[in-house]
mmCIF file of C-alpha atoms and ligand atoms in Angstrom:
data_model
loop_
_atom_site.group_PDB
_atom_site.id
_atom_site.type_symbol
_atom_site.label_atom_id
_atom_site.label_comp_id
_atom_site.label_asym_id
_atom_site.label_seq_id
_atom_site.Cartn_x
_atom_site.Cartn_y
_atom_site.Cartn_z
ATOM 1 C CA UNK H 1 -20.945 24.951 8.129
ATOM 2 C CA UNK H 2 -17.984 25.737 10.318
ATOM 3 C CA UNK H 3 -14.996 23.254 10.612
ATOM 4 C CA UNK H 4 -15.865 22.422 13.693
ATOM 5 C CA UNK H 5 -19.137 21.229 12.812
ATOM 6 C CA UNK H 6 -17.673 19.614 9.693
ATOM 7 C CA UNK H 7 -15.184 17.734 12.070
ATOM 8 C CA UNK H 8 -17.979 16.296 13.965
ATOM 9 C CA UNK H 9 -20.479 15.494 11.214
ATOM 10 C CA UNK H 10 -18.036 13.552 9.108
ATOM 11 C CA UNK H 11 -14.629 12.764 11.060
ATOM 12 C CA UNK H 12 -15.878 11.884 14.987
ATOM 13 C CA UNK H 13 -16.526 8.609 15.661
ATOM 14 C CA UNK H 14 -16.043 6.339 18.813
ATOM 15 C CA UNK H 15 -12.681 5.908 19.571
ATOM 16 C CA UNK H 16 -12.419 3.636 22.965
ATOM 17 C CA UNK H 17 -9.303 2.492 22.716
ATOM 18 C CA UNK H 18 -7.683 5.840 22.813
ATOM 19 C CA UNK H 19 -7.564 7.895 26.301
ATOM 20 C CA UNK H 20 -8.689 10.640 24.268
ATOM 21 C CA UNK H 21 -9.475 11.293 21.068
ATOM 22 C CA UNK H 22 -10.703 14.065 18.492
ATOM 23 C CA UNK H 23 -11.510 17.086 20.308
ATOM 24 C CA UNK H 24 -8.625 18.371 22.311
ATOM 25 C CA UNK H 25 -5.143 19.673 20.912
ATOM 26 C CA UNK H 26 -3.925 16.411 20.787
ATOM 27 C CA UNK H 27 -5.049 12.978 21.004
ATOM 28 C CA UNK H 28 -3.360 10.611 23.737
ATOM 29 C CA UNK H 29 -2.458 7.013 23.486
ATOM 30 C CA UNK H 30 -1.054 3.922 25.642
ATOM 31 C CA UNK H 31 0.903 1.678 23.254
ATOM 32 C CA UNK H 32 0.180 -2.142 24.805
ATOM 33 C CA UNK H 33 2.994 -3.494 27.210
ATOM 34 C CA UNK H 34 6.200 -5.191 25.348
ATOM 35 C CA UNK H 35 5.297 -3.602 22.093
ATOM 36 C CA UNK H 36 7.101 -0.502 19.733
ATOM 37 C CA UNK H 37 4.601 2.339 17.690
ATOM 38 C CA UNK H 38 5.206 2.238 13.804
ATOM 39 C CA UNK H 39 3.953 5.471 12.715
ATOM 40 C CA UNK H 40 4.273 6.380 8.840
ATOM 41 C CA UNK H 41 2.211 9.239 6.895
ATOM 42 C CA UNK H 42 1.099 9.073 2.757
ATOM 43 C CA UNK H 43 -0.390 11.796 1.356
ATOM 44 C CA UNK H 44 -2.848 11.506 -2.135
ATOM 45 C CA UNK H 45 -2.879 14.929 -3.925
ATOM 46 C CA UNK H 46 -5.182 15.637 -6.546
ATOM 47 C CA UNK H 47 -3.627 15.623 -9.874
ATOM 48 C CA UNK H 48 -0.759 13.352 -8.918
ATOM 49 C CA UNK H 49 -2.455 10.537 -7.686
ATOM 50 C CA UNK H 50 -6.065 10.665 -8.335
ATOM 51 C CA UNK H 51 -7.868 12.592 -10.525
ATOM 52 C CA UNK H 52 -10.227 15.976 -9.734
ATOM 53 C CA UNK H 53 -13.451 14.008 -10.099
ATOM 54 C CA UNK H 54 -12.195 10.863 -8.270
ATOM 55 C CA UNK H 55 -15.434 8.797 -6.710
ATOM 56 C CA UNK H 56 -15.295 10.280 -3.108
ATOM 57 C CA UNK H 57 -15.965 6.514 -1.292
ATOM 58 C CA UNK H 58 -13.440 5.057 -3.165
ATOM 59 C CA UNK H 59 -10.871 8.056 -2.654
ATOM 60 C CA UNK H 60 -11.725 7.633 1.652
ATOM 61 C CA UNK H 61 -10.684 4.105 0.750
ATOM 62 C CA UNK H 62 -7.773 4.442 -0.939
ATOM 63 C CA UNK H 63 -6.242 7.632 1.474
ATOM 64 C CA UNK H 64 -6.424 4.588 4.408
ATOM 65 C CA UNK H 65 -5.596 1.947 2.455
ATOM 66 C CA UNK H 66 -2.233 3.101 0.952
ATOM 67 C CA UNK H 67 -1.720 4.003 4.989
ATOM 68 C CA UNK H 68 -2.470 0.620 5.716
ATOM 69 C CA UNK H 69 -0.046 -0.706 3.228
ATOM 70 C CA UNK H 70 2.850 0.638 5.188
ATOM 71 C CA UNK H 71 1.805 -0.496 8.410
ATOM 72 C CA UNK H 72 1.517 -4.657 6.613
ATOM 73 C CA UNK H 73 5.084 -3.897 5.041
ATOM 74 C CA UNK H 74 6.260 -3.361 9.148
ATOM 75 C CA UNK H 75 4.163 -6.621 10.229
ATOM 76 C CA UNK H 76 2.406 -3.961 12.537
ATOM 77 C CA UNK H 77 -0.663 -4.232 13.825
ATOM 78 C CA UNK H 78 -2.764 -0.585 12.651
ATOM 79 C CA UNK H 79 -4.503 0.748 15.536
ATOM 80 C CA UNK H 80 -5.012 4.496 15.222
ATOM 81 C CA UNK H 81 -5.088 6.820 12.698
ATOM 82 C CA UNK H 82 -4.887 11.282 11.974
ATOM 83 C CA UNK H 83 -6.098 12.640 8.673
ATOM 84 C CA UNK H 84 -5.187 16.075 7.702
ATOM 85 C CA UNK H 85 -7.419 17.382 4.814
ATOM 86 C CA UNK H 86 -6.941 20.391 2.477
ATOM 87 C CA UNK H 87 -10.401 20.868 0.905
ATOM 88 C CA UNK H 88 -11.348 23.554 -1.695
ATOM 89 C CA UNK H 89 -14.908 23.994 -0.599
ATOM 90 C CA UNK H 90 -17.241 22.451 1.716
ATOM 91 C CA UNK H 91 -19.049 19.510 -0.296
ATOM 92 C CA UNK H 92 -21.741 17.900 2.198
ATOM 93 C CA UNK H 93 -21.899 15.241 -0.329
ATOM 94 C CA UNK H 94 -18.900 14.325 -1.257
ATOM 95 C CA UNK H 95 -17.194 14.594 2.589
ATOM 96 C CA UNK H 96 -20.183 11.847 3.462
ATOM 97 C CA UNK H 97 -18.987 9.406 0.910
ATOM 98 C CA UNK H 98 -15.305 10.132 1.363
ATOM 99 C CA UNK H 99 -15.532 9.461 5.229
ATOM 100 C CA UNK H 100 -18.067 6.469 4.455
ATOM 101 C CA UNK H 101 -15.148 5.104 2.041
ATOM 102 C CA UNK H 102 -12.651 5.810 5.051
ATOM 103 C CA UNK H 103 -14.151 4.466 8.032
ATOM 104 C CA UNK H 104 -15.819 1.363 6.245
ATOM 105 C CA UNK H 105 -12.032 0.578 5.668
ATOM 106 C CA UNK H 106 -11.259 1.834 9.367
ATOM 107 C CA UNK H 107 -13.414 -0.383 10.900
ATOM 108 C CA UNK H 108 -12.629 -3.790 9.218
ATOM 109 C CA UNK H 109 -9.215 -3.043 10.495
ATOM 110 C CA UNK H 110 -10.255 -2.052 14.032
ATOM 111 C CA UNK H 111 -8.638 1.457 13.272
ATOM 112 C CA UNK H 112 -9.635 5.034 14.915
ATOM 113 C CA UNK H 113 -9.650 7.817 13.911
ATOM 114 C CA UNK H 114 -8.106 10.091 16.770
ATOM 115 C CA UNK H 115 -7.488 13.378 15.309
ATOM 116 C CA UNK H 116 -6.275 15.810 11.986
ATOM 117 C CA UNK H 117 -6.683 18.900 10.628
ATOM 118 C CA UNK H 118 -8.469 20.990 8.532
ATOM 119 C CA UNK H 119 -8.088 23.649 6.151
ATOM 120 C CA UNK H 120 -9.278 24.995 3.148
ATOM 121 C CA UNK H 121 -6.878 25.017 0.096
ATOM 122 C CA UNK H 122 -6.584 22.435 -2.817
ATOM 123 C CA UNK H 123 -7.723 18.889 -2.401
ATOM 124 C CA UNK H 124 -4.800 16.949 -0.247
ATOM 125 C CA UNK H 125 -5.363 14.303 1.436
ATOM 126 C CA UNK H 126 -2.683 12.800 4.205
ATOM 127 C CA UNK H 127 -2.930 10.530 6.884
ATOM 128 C CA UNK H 128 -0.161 9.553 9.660
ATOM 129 C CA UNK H 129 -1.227 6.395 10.599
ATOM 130 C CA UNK H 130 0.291 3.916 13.855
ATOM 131 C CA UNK H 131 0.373 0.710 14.298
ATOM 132 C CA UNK H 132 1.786 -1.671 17.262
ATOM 133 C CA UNK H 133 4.130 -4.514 16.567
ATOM 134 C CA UNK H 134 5.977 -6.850 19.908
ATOM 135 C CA UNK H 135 9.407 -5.577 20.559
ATOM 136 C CA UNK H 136 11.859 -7.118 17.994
ATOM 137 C CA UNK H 137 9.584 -8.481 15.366
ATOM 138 C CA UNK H 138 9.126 -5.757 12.975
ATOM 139 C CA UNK H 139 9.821 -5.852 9.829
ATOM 140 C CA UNK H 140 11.665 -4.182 8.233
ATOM 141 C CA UNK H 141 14.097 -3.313 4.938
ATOM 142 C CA UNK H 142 17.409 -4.090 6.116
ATOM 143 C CA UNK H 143 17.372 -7.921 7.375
ATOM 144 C CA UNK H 144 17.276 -10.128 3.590
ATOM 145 C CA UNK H 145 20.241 -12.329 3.806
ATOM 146 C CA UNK H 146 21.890 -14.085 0.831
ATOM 147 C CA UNK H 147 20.245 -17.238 -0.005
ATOM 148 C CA UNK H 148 17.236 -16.175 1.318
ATOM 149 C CA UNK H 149 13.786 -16.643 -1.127
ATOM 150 C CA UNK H 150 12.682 -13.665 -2.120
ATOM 151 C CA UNK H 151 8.368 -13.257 -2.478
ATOM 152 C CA UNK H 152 5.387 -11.472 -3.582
ATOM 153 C CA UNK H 153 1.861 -11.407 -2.469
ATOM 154 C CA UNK H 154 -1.020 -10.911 -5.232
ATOM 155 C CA UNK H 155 -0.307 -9.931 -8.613
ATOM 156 C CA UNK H 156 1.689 -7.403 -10.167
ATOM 157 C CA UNK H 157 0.837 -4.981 -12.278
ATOM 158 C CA UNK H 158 -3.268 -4.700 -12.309
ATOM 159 C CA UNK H 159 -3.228 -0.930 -11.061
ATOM 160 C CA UNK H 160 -0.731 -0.082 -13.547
ATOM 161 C CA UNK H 161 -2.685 -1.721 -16.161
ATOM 162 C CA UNK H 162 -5.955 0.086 -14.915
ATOM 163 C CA UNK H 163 -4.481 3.125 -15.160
ATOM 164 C CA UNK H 164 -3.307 2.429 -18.800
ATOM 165 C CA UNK H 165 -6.711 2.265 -19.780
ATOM 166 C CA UNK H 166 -8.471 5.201 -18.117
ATOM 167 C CA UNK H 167 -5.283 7.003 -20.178
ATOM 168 C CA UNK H 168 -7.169 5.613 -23.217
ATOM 169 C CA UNK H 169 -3.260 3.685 -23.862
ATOM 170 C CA UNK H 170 -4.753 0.629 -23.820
ATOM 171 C CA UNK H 171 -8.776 -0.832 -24.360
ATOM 172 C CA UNK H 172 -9.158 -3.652 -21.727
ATOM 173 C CA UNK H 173 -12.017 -6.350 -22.227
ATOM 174 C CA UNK H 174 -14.685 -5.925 -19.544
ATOM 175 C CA UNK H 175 -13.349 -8.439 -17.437
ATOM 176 C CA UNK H 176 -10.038 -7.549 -16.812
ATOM 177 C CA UNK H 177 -11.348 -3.617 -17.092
ATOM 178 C CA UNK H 178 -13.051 -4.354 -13.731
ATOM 179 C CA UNK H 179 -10.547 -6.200 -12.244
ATOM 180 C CA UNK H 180 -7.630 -3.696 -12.588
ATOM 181 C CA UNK H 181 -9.622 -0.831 -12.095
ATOM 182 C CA UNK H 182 -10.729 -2.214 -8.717
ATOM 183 C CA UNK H 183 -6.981 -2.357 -8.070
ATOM 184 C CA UNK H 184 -6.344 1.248 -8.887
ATOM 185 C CA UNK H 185 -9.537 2.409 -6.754
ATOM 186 C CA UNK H 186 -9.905 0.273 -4.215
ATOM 187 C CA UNK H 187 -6.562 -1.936 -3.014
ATOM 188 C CA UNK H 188 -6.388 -4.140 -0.430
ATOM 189 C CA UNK H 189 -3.878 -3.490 1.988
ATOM 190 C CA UNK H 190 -2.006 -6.376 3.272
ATOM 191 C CA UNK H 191 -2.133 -6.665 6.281
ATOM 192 C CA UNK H 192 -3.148 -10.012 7.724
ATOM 193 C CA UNK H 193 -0.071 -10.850 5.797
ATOM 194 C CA UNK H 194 2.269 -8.646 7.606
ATOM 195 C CA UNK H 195 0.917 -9.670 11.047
ATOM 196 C CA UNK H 196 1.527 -13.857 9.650
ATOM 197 C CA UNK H 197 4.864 -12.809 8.433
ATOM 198 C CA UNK H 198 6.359 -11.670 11.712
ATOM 199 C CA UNK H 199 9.176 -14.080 12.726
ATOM 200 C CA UNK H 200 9.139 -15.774 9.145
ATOM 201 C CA UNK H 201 10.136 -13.245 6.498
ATOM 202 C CA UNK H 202 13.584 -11.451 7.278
ATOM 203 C CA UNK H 203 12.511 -8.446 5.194
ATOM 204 C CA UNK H 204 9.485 -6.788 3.845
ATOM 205 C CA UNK H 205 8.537 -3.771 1.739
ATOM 206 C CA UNK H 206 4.885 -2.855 0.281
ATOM 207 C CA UNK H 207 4.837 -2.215 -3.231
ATOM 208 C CA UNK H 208 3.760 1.263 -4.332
ATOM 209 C CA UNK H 209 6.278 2.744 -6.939
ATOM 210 C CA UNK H 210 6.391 -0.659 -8.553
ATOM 211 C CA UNK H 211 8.377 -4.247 -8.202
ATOM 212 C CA UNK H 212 12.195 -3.287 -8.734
ATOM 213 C CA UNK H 213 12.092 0.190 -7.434
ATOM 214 C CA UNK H 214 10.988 -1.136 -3.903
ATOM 215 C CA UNK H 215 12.775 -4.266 -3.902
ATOM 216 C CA UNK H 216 15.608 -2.250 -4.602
ATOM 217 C CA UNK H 217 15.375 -0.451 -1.330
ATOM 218 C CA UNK H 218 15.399 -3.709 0.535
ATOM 219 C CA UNK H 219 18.057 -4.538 -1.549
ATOM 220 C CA UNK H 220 20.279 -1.518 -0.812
ATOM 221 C CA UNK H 221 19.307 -1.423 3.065
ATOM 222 C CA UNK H 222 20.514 -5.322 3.292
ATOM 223 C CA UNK H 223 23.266 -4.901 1.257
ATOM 224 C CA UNK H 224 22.914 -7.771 -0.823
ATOM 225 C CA UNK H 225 21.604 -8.368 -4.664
ATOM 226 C CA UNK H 226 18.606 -9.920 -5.768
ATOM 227 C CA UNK H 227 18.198 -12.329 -8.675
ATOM 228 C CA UNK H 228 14.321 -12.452 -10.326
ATOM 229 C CA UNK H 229 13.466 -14.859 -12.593
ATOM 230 C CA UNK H 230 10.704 -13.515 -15.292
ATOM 231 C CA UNK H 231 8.814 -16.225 -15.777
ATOM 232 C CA UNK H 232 7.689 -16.733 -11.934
ATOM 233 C CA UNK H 233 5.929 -13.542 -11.827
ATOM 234 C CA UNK H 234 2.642 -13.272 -11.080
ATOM 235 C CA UNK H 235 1.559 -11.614 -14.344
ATOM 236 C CA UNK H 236 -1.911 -10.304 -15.651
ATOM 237 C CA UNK H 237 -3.677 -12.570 -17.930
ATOM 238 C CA UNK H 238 -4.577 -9.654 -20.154
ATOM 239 C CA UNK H 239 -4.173 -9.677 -23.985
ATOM 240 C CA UNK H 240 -1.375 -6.890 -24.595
ATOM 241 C CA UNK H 241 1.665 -6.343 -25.802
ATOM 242 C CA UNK H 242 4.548 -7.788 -24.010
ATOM 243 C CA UNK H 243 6.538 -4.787 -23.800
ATOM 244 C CA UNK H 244 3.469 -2.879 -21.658
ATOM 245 C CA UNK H 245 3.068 -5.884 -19.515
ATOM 246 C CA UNK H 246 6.388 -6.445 -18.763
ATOM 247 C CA UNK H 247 6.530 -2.225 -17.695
ATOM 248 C CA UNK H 248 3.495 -2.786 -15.682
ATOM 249 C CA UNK H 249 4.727 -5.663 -13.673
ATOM 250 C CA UNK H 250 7.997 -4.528 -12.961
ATOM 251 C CA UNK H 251 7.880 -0.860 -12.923
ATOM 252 C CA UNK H 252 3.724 -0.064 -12.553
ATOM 253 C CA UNK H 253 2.860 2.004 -9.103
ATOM 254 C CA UNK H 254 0.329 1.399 -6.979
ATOM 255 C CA UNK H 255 0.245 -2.707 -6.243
ATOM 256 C CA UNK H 256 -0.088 -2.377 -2.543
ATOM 257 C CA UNK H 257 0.942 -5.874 -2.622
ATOM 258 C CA UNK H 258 4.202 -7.025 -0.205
ATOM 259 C CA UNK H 259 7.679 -8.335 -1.685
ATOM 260 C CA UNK H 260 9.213 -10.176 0.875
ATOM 261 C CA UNK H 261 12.369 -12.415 2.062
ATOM 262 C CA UNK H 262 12.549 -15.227 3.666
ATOM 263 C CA UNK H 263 14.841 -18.567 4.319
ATOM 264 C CA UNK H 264 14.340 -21.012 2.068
ATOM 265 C CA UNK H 265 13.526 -23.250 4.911
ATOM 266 C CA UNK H 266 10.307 -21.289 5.389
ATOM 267 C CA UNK H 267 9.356 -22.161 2.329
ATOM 268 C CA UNK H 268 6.395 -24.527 3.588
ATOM 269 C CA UNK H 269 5.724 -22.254 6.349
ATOM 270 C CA UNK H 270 5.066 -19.189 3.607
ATOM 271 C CA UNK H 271 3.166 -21.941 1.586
ATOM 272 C CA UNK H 272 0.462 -22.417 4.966
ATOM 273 C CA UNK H 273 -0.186 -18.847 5.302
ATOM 274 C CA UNK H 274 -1.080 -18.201 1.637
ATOM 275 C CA UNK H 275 -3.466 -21.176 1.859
ATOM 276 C CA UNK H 276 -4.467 -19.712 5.140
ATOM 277 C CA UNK H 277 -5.104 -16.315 4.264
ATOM 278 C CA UNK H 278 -6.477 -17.958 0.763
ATOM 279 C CA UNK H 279 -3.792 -15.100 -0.781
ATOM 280 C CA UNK H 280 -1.383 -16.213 -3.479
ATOM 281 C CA UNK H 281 2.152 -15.717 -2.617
ATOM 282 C CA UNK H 282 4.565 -16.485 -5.373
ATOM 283 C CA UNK H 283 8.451 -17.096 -4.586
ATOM 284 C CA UNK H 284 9.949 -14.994 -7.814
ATOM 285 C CA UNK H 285 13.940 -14.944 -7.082
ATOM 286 C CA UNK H 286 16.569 -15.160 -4.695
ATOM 287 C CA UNK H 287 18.689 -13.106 -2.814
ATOM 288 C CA UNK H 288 22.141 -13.440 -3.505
ATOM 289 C CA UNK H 289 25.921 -12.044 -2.986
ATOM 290 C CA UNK H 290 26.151 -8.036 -4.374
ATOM 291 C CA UNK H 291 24.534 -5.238 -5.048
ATOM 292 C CA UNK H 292 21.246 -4.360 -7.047
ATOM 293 C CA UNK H 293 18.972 -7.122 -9.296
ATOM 294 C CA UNK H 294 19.127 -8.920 -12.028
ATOM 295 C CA UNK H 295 16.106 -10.380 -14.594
ATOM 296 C CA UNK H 296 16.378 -13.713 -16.066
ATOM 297 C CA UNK H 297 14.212 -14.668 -18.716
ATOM 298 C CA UNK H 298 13.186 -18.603 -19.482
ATOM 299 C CA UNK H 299 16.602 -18.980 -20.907
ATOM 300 C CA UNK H 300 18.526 -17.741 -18.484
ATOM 301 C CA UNK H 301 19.578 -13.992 -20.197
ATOM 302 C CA UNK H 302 18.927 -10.767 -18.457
ATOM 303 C CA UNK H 303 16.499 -8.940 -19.354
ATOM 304 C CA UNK H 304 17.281 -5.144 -19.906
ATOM 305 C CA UNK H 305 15.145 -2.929 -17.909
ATOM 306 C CA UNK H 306 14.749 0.525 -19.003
ATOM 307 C CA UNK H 307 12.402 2.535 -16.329
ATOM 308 C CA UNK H 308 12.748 0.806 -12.915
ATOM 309 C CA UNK H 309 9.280 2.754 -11.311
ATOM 310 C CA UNK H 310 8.280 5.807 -9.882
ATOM 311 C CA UNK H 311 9.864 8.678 -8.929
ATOM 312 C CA UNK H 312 7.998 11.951 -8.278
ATOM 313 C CA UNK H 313 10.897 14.391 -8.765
ATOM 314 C CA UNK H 314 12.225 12.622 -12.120
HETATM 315 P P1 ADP V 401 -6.053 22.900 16.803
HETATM 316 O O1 ADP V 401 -6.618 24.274 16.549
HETATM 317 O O2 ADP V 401 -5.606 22.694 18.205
HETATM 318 O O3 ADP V 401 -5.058 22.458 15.771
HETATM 319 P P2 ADP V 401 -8.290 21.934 15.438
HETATM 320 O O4 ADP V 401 -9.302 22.993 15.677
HETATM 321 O O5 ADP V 401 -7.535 21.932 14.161
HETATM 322 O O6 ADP V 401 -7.285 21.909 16.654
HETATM 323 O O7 ADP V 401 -8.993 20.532 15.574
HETATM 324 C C1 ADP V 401 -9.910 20.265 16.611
HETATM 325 C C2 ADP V 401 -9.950 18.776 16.874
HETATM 326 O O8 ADP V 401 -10.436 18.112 15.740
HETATM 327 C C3 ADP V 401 -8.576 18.196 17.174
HETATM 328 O O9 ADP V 401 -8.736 17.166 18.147
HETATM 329 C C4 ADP V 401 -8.151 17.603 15.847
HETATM 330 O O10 ADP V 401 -7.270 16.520 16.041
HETATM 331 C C5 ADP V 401 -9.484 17.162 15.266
HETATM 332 N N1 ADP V 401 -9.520 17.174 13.785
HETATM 333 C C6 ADP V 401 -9.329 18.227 12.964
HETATM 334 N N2 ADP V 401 -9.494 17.855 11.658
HETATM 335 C C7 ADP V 401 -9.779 16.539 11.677
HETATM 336 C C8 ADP V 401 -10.042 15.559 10.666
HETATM 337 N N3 ADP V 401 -10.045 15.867 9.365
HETATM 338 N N4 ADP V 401 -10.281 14.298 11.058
HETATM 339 C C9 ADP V 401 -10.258 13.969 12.356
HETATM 340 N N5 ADP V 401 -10.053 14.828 13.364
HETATM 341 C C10 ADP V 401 -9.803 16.107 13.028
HETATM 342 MG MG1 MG V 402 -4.539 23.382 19.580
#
């Protein structure tokens, strides 16, 4: 099959709201009146963040998903979508789950796909996706002001802890084996949060090298400090040691959930949209005066934190 025909088979679908879309050297796009394009790109490479014999849906998933994940963290609205693939070998099979996996995804966000590349090398996987968001309401890193509450969507740590197991580190019961290895595969990206968050939260990140390493950047963009308090945290109810759960909630990749700020006299307002969205967001600190975070345990000591998450060159 030649990449063209592989293009059409698997990657072409309807894309009306583009002017144009896959086909030509380059897709073309009217961003609606009074708003700004957030455009952001994550690639998944095999062997760093999935494994060779990854289920193909679930990998199509995932490649958007993480992609979607940045464009909730920006309280933008996802719209259109490129995917540049490096594939190994033409695999009928496993390029008709992997685009099932990506378009299912796709479409319950109202995303198309309007162009990419192809070529054949080892398996990569990288999307650029944009998003639309009114003039002046994004969200972004840099705007968490002291006093502010700080918040996270979800819970922490599930990925991490799904991971763990297919490591053979830890043996979870069936239960909580499903439910954090549908986090790992298959996360939900945020973003009927983001959209709900515009004009509420004065900050926002998407969590994807793990709690303190991304609050951190908001942190260190706003110029302020951050004080968490342990016990809030919206932990796993597995049964393991507290040492690994306290690494996978703080430090564990791959959450996809949102840490956000917001003024304590939005506090109601955040309360509405999680029972709206029937999400759980948790208020787990507050930002104050400084420079980097601090843990507090029940008692009111800090907690020493050794790894903070990761990093890809460390
Ligand atoms: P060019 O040679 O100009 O780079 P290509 O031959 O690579 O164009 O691609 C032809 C068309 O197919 C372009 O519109 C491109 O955006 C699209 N395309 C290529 N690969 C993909 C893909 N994996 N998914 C979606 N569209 C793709
Ligand atoms: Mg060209």
């Amino acid at each position: 099959m030649s990449e063209f025909d592989l293009i059409r088979r698997h990657f072409t679908r309807a894309t009306p709201s583009a002017l144009l879309g896959v086909g030509d050297d380059a897709a073309l796009l009217q961003v609606s009146a009074g708003n700004v394009l957030a455009v952001s790109s994550d690639m998944l490479v095999c062997g760093t963040h999935f494994f060779t014999d990854a289920d193909p849906y679930l990998l199509g998933h995932k490649t958007l998903a993480v992609n979607l994940s940045d464009m909730a963290a920006m309280g933008a609205n996802p719209r259109w979508a490129t995917l540049a693939l490096s594939l190994p070998k033409v695999d009928e099979a496993w390029l008709e789950q992997f685009s099932a996996g990506f378009f299912s995804l796709a479409q319950q966000h109202g995303v198309e796909l309007i162009g990419g590349d192809t070529t054949r090398g080892p398996l990569n996987l990288c999307v650029t996706i944009m998003g639309e968001v009114p003039q002046g309401k994004t969200l972004r890193r840099d705007g968490a002001q002291v006093g502010d509450e700080v918040w996270v969507s979800g819970s922490l740590g599930d990925a991490a802890l799904g991971l763990a197991h297919l490591q053979g580190k830890i043996d979870l019961p069936e239960d909580a084996r499903i439910h954090c290895l549908a986090a790992l595969h298959q996360p939900t990206p945020r973003v009927a949060l983001g959209l709900a968050l515009r004009g509420v939260a004065t900050s926002a990140i998407d969590i994807s090298d793990g709690l303190l390493s991304d609050l951190g950047h908001i942190l260190e963009r706003s110029q302020v400090g951050g004080e968490i308090d342990f016990v809030t945290l919206p932990i796993p109810d597995v049964m393991i040691s507290n040492e690994l759960k306290q690494r996978c909630v703080l430090s564990g990749g791959d959450d996809y959930e949102l840490c956000f700020t917001a003024p304590a006299a939005r506090h109601v307002d955040i309360l509405s949209i999680s029972e709206k969205l029937n999400l759980p967001l948790t208020r787990i600190g507050k930002i104050v005066a400084g420079q980097g975070w601090v843990i507090q345990d029940a008692t009111g000591n800090q907690l020493k934190i050794e790894s903070t998450g990761y990093e890809h060159f460390q």
